[in-house]
mmCIF file of C-alpha atoms in Angstrom:
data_model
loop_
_atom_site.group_PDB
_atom_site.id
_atom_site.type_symbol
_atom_site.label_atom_id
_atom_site.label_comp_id
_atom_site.label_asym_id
_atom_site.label_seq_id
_atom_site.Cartn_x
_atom_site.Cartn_y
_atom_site.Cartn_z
ATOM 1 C CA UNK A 214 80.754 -19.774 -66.803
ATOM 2 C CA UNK A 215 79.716 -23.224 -68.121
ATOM 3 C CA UNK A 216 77.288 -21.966 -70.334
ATOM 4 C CA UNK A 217 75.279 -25.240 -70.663
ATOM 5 C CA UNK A 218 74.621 -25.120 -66.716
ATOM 6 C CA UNK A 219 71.512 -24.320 -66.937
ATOM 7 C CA UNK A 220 70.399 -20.907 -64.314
ATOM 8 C CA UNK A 221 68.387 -20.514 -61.705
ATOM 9 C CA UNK A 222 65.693 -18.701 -62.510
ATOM 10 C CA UNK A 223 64.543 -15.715 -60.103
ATOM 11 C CA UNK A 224 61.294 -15.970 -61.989
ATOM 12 C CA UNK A 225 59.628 -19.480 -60.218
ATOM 13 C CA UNK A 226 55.739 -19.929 -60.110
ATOM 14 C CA UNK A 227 56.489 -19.754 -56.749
ATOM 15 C CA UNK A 228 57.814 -16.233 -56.562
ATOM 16 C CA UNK A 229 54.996 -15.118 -59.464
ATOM 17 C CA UNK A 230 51.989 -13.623 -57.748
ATOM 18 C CA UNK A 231 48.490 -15.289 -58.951
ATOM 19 C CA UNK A 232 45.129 -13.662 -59.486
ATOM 20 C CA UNK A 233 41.442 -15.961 -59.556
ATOM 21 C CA UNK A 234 39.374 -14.362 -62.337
ATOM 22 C CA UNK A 235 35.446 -15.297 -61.418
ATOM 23 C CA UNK A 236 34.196 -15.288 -64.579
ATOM 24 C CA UNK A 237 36.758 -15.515 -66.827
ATOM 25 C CA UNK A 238 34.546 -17.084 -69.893
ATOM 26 C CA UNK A 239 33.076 -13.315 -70.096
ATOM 27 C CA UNK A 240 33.680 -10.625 -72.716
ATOM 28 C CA UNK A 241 35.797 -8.624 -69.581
ATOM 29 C CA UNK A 242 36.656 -11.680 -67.647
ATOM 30 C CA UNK A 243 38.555 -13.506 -70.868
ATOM 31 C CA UNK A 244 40.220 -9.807 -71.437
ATOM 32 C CA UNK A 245 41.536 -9.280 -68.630
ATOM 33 C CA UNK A 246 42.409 -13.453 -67.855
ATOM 34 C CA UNK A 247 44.690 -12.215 -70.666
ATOM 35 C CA UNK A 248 45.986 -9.143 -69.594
ATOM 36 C CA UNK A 249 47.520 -10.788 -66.620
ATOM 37 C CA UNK A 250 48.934 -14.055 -68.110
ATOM 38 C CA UNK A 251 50.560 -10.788 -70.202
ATOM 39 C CA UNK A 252 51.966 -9.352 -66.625
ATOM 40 C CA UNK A 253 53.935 -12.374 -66.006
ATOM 41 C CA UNK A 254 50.547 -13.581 -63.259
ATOM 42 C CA UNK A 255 49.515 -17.594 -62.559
ATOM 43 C CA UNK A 256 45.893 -16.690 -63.448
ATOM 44 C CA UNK A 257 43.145 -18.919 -62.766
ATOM 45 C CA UNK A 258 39.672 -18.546 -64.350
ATOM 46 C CA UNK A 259 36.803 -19.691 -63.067
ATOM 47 C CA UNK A 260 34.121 -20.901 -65.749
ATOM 48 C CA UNK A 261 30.950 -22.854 -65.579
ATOM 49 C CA UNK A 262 30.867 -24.541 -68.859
ATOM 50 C CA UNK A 263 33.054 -27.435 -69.477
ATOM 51 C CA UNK A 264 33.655 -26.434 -73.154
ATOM 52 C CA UNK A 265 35.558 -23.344 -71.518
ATOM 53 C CA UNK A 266 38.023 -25.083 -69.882
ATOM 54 C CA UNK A 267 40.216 -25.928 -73.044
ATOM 55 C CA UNK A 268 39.686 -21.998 -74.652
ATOM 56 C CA UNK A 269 41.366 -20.852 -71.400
ATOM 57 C CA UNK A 270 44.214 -23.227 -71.675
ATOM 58 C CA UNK A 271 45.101 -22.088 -74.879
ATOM 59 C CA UNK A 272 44.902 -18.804 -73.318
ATOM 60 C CA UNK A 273 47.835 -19.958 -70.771
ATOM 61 C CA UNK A 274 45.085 -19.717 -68.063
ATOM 62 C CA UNK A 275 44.361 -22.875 -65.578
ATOM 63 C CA UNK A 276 40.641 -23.131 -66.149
ATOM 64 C CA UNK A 277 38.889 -24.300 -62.887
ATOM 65 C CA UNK A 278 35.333 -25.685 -64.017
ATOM 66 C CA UNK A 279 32.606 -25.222 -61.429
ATOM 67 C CA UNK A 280 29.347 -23.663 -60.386
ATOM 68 C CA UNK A 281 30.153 -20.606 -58.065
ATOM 69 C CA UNK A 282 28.031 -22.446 -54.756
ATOM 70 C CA UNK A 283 31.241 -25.295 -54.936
ATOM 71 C CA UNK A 284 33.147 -23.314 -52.980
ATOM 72 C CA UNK A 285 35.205 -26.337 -51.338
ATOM 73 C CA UNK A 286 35.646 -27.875 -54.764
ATOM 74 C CA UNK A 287 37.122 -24.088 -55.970
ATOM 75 C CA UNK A 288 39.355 -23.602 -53.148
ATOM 76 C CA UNK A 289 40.897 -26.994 -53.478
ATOM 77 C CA UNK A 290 42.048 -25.915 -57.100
ATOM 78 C CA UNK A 291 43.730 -22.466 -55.480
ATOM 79 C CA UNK A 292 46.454 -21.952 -53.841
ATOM 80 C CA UNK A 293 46.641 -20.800 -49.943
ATOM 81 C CA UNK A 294 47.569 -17.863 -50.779
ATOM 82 C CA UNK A 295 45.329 -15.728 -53.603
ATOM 83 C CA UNK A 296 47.132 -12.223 -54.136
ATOM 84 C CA UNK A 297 43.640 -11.151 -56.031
ATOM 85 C CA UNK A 298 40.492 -11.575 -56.816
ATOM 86 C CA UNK A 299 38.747 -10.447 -60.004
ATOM 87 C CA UNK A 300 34.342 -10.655 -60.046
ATOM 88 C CA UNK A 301 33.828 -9.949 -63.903
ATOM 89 C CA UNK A 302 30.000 -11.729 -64.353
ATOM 90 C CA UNK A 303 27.304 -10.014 -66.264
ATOM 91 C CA UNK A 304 24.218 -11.068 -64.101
ATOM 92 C CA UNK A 305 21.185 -8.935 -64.039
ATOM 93 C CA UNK A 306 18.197 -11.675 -62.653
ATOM 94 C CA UNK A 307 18.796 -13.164 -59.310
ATOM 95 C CA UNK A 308 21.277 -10.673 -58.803
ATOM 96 C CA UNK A 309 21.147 -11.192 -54.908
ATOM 97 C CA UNK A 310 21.917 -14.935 -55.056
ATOM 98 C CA UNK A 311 24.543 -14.861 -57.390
ATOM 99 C CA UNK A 312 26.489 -11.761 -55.220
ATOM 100 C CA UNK A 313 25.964 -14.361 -52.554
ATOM 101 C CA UNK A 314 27.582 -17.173 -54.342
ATOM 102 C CA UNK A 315 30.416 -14.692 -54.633
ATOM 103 C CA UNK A 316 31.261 -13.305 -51.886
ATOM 104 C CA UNK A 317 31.054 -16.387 -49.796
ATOM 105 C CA UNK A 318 33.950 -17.849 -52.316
ATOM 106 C CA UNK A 319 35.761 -14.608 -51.960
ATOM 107 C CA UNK A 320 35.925 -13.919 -48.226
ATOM 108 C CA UNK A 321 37.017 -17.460 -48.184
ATOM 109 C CA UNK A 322 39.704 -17.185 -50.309
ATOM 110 C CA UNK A 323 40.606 -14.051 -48.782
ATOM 111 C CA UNK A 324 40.452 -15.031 -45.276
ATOM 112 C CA UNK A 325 42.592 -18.254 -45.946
ATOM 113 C CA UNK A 326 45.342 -15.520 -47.730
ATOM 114 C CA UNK A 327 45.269 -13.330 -44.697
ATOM 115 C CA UNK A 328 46.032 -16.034 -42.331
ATOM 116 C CA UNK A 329 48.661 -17.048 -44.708
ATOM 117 C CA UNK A 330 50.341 -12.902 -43.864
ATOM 118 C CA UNK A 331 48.737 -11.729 -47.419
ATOM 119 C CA UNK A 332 45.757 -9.036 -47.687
ATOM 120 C CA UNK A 333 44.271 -9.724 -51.430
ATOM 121 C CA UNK A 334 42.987 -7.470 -53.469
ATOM 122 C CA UNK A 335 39.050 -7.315 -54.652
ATOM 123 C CA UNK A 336 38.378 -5.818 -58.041
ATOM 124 C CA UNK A 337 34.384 -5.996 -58.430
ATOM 125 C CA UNK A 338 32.949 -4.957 -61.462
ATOM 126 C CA UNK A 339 30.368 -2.990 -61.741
ATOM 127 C CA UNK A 340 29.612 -0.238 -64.833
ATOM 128 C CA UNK A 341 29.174 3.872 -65.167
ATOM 129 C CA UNK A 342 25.582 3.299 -65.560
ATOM 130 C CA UNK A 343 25.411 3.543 -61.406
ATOM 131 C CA UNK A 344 25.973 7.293 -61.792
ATOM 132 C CA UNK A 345 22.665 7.422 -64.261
ATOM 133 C CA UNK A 346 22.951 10.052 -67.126
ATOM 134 C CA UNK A 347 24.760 13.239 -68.124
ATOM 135 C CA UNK A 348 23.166 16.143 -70.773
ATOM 136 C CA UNK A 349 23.693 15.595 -73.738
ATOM 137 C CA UNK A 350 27.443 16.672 -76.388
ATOM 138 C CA UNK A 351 27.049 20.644 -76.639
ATOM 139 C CA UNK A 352 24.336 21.414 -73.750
ATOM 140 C CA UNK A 353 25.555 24.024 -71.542
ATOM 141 C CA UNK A 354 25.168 21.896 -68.341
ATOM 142 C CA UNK A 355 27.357 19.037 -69.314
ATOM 143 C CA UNK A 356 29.420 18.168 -67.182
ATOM 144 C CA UNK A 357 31.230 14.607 -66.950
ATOM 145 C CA UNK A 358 30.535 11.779 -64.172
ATOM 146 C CA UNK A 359 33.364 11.545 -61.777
ATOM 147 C CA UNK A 360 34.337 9.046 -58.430
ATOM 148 C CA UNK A 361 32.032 12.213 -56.792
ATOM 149 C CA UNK A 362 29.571 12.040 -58.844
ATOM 150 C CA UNK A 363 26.025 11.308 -57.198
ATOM 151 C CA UNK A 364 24.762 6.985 -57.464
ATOM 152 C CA UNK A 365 21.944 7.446 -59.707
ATOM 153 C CA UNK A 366 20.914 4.300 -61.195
ATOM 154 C CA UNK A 367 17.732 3.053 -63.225
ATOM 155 C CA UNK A 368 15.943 0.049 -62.066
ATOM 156 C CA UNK A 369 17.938 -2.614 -64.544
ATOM 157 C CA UNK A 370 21.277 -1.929 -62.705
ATOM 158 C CA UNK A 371 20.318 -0.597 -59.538
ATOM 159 C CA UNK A 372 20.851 -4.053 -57.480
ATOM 160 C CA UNK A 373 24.685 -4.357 -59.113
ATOM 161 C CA UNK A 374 25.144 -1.164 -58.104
ATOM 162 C CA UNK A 375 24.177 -1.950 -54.707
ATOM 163 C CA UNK A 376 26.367 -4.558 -54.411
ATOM 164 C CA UNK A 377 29.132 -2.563 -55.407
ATOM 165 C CA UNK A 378 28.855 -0.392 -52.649
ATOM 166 C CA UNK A 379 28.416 -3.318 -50.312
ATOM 167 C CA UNK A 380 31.596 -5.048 -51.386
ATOM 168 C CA UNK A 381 33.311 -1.502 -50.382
ATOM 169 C CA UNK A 382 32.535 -2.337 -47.080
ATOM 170 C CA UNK A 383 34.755 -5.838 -47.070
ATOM 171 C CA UNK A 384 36.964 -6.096 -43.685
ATOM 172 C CA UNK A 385 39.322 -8.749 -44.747
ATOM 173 C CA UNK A 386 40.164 -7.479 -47.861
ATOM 174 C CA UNK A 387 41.362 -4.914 -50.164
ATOM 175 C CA UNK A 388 37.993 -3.971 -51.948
ATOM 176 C CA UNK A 389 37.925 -2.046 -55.528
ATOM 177 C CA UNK A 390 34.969 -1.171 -57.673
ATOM 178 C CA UNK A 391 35.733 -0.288 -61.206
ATOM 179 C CA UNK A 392 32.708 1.240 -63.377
ATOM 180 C CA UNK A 393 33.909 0.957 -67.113
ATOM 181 C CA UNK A 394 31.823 2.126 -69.673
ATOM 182 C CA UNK A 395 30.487 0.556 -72.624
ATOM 183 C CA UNK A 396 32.663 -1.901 -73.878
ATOM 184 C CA UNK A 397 34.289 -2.302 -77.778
ATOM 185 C CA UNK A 398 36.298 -4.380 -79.954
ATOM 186 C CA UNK A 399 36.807 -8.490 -80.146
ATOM 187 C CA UNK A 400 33.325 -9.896 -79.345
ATOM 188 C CA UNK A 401 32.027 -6.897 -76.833
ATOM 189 C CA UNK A 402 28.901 -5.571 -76.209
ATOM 190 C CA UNK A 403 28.078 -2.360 -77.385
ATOM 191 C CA UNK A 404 29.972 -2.514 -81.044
ATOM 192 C CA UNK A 405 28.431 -5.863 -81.365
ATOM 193 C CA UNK A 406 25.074 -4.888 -81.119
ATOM 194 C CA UNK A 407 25.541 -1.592 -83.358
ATOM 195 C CA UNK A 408 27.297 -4.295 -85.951
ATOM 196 C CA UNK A 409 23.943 -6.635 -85.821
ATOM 197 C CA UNK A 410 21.552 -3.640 -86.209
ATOM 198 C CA UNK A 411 23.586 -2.731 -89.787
ATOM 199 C CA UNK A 412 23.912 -5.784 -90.457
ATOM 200 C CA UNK A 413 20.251 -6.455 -90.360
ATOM 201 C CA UNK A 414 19.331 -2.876 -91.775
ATOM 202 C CA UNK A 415 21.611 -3.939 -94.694
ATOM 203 C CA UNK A 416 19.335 -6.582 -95.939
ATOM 204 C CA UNK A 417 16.426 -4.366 -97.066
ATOM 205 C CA UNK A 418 17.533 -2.179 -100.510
ATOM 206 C CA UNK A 419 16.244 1.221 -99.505
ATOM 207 C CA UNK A 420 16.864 1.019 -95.705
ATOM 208 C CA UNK A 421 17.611 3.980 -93.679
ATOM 209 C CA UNK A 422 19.186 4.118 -90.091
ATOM 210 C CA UNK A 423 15.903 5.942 -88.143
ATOM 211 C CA UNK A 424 16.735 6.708 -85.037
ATOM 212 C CA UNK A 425 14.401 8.038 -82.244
ATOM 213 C CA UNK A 426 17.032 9.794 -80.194
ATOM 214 C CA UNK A 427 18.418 12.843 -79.725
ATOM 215 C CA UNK A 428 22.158 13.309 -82.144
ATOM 216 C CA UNK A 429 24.143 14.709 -79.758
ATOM 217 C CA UNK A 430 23.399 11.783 -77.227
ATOM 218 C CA UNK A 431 27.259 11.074 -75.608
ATOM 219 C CA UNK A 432 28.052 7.127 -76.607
ATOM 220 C CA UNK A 433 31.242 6.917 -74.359
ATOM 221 C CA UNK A 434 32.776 3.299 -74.466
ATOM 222 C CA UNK A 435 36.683 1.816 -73.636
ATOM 223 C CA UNK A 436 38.149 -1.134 -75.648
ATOM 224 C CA UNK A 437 38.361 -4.113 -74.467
ATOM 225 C CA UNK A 438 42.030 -4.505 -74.271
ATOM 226 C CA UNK A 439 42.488 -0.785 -72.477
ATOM 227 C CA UNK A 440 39.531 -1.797 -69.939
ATOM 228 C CA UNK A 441 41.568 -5.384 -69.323
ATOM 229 C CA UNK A 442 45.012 -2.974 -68.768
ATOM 230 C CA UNK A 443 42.793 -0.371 -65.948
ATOM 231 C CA UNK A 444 42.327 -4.236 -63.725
ATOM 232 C CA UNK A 445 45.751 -4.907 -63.880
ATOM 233 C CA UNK A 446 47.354 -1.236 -63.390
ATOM 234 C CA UNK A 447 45.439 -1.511 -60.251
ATOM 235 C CA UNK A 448 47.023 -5.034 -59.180
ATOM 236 C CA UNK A 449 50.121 -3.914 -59.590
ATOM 237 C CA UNK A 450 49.740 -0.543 -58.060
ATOM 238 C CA UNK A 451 52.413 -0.436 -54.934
ATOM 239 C CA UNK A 452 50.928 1.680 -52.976
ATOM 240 C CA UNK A 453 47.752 -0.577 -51.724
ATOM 241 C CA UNK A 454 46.347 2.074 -49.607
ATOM 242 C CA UNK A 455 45.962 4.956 -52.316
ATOM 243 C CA UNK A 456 43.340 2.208 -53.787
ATOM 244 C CA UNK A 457 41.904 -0.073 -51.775
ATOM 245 C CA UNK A 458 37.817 0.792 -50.540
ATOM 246 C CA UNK A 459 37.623 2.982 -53.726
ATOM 247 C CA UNK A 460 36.425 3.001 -57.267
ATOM 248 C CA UNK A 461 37.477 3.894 -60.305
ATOM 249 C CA UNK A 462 35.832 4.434 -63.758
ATOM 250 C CA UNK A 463 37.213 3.043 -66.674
ATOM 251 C CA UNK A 464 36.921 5.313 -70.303
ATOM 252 C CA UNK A 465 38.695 6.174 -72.984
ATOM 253 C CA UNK A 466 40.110 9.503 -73.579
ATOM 254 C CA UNK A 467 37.368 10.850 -76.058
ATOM 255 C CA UNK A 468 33.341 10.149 -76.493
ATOM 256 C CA UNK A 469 31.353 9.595 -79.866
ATOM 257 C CA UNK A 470 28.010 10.901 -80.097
ATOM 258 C CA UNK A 471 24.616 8.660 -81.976
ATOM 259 C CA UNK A 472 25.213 11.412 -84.959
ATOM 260 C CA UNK A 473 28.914 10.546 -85.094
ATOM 261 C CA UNK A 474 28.782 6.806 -84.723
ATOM 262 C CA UNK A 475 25.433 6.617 -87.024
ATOM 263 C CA UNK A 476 27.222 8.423 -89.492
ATOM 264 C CA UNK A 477 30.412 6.396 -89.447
ATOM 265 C CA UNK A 478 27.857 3.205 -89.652
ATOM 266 C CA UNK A 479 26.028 4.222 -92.716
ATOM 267 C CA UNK A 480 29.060 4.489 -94.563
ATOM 268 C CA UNK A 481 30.717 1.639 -93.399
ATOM 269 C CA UNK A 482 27.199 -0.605 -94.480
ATOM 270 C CA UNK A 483 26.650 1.463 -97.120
ATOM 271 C CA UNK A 484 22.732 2.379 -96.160
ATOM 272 C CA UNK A 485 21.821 4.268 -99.191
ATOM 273 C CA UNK A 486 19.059 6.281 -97.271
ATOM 274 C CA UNK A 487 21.761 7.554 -94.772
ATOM 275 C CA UNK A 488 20.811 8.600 -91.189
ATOM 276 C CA UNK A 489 17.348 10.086 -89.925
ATOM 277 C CA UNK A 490 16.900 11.393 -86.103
ATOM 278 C CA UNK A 491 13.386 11.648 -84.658
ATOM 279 C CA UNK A 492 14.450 13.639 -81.673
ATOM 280 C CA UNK A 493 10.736 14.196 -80.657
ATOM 281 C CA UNK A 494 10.038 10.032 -80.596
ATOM 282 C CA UNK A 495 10.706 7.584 -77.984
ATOM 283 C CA UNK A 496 13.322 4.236 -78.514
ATOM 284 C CA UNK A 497 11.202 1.462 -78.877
ATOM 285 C CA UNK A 498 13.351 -0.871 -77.323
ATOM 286 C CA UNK A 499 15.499 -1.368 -74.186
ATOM 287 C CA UNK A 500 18.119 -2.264 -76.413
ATOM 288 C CA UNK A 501 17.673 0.822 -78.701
ATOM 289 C CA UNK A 502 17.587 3.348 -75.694
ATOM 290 C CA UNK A 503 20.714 1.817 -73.827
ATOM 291 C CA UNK A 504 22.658 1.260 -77.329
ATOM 292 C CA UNK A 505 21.585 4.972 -78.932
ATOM 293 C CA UNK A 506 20.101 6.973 -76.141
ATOM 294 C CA UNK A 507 21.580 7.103 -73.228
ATOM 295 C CA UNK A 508 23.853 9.817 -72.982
ATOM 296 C CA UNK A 509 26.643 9.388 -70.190
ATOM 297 C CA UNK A 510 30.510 11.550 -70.428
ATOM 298 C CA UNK A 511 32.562 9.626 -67.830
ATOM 299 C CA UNK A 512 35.758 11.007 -66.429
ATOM 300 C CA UNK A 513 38.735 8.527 -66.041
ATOM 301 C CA UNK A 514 41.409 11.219 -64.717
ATOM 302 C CA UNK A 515 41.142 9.411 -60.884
ATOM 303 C CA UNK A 516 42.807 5.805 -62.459
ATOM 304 C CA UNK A 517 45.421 8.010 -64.790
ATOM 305 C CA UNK A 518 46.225 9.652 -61.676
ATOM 306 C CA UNK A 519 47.415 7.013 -59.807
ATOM 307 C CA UNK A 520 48.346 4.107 -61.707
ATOM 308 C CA UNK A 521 49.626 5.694 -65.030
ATOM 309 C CA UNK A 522 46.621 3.851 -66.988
ATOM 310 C CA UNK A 523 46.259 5.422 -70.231
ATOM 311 C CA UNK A 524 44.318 4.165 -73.364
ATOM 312 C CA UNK A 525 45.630 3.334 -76.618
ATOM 313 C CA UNK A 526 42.962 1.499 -79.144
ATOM 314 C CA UNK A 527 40.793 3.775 -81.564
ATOM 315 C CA UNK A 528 37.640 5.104 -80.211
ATOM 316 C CA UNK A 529 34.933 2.990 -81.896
ATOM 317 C CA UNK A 530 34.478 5.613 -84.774
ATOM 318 C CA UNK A 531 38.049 5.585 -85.874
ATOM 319 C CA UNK A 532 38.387 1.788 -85.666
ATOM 320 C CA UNK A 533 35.174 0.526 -86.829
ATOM 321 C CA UNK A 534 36.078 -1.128 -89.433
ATOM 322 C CA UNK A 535 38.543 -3.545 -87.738
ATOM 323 C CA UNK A 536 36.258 -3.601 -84.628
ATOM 324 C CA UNK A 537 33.229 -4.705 -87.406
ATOM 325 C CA UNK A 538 35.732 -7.629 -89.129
ATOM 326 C CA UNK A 539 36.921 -8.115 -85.611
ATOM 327 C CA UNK A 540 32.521 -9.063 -84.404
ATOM 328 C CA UNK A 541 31.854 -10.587 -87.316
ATOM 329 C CA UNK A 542 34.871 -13.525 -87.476
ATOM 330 C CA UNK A 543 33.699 -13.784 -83.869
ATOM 331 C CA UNK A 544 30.225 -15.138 -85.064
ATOM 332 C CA UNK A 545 31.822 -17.164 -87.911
ATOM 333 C CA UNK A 546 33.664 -19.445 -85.288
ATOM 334 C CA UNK A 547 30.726 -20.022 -82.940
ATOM 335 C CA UNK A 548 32.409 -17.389 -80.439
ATOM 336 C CA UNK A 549 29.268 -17.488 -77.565
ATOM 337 C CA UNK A 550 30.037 -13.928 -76.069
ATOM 338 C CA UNK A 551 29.533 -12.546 -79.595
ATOM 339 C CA UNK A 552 25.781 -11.057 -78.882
ATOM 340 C CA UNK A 553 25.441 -11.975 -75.319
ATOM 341 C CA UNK A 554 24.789 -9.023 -73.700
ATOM 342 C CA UNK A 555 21.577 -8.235 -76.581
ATOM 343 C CA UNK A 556 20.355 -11.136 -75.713
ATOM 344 C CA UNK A 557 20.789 -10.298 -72.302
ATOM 345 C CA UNK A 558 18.943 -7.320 -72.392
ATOM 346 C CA UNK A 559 16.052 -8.706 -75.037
ATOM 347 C CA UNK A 560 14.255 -9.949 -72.223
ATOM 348 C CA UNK A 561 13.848 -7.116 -70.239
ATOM 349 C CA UNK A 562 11.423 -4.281 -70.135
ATOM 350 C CA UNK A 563 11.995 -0.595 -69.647
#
């Protein structure tokens, strides 16, 4: 063999199967943009903001820049043929126009695959919050939220979780709803606002962390990276019909609790006044009850099951130093998604 001829390879972009990621500027959408460029996947993210567009090139992803109502000026960017489709927004006003704006791209791109002999794949995001709450680590009742478990959400989520069960429904498609849990590591939600309370609390000389929740409250969260691995174990998952019009939570392997994470936090700020629990008060914020006090276990054994998914980063407690670093180099650079979701939630009244 002339070993300068240069080999076909098997591996063309037009044998590699492609995935649209609406919303891939997002603290899930950019994670699991990444996860599939990983996989070997043409992945093409869908941003708003022109500033995006060179962050996911970098990335390896083809950026296409538009609002989510320019559906012609989308498809044109897309191939004929979409093998799936990944909704990873975090939208809580207008809710109904924006799942809308969706779905009318979607079932395009979808029908345009299915005339082309392909059936793609719909992962929809929505969160474990539709289930509501569990009791709390140690209560007798406990018991953790499953695929089975009763939709019980609060008012804030209550439309996504609607339209999760609407997008179930989907007849040209393969539809999937995943429900991950709070989110760590990189620039996510949850550690990042825990990092910006210390970091605040750290400021005054004698602070200490009060907390008006109960200690044993169940904090259960996934890592970014692990969440980004449960959308593609899915993708790849042979057997489409063990998957598609299900959902599947998303969690890691273990929970903290507020006493165990508070704990861990004092330390790692070094809050010389340590932790206090008022267990008989009420948060007095929506950002303090959904960050501290609301207690949810959330079983994952349905997505192991199936697809092999397992987790492998440190539960926020065991990595929260690097996680902390991690948030606060985020900041330093001007990364936007550090923060988002507190702001997000600011706003909003309980």
């Amino acid at each position: 063999m002339n070993l300068r001829t240069p080999l076909v390879s098997l591996h063309s972009p037009h044998a590699m199967p492609n995935v649209l990621i609406i919303g891939a500027g997002g603290i899930i959408g950019s994670a699991v943009s990444r996860a599939f460029v990983r996989r070997g996947w043409v992945t093409y993210g869908l941003v708003r903001n022109v500033a995006a567009g060179p962050k996911l090139e970098l990335e390896e992803i083809i950026p296409i820049v538009a609002q989510l109502r320019d559906v012609d000026e989308i498809v044109q960017q897309l191939p004929v043929t979409v093998n799936v489709i990944v909704s990873s927004t975090s939208v809580l006003e207008n809710l109904e126009a924006h799942f809308t704006e969706i779905m009318q791209l979607t079932r395009l791109v979808a029908r345009r695959s299915l005339q082309s002999g392909t059936r793609t794949l719909f992962l929809y995001s929505s969160g474990c919050k539709d289930y509501g709450y569990t009791s709390v680590h140690g209560d007798p009742t406990l018991a953790p939220h499953t695929e089975d478990s009763s939709i019980q959400p609060f008012d804030l989520v209550k439309p996504r979780t609607e339209t999760a069960l609407q997008v179930l429904q989907e007849p040209d498609l393969d539809p999937v709803v995943l429900r991950p849990t709070n989110i760590i590591g990189y620039t996510a939600s949850a550690s990042g606002m825990f990092f910006d309370q210390l970091s605040e609390l750290q400021k005054s000389p004698n602070a200490t962390l009060e907390l008006r929740v109960d200690r044993n409250t169940i904090i259960h969260s996934t890592h970014t990276d692990d969440c980004a691995e449960a959308y593609v174990a899915l993708a790849v998952h042979e057997k489409r019909q063990e998957i598609a019009g299900q959902a599947f939570n998303i969690s890691s392997s273990v929970y903290d609790t507020a006493e165990t994470i508070a704990n861990a936090l004092v330390k790692e700020y070094a809050i010389p006044g340590g932790v206090k629990f008022v267990e008989d008060g009420k948060p007095q914020s929506v950002v303090e009850h959904m960050l501290w006090g609301y207690s949810q276990w959330v079983d994952s054994d349905k997505i192991r099951k199936v697809t092999g998914w397992t987790d492998k980063r440190p539960n926020f407690v065991d990595g929260i130093h690097v996680y902390r670093k991690a948030y606060e180099a985020a900041k330093t650079i001007g990364d936007e998604r550090a923060g988002s979701i507190a702001k997000l939630l600011s706003g909003v009244k309980r």
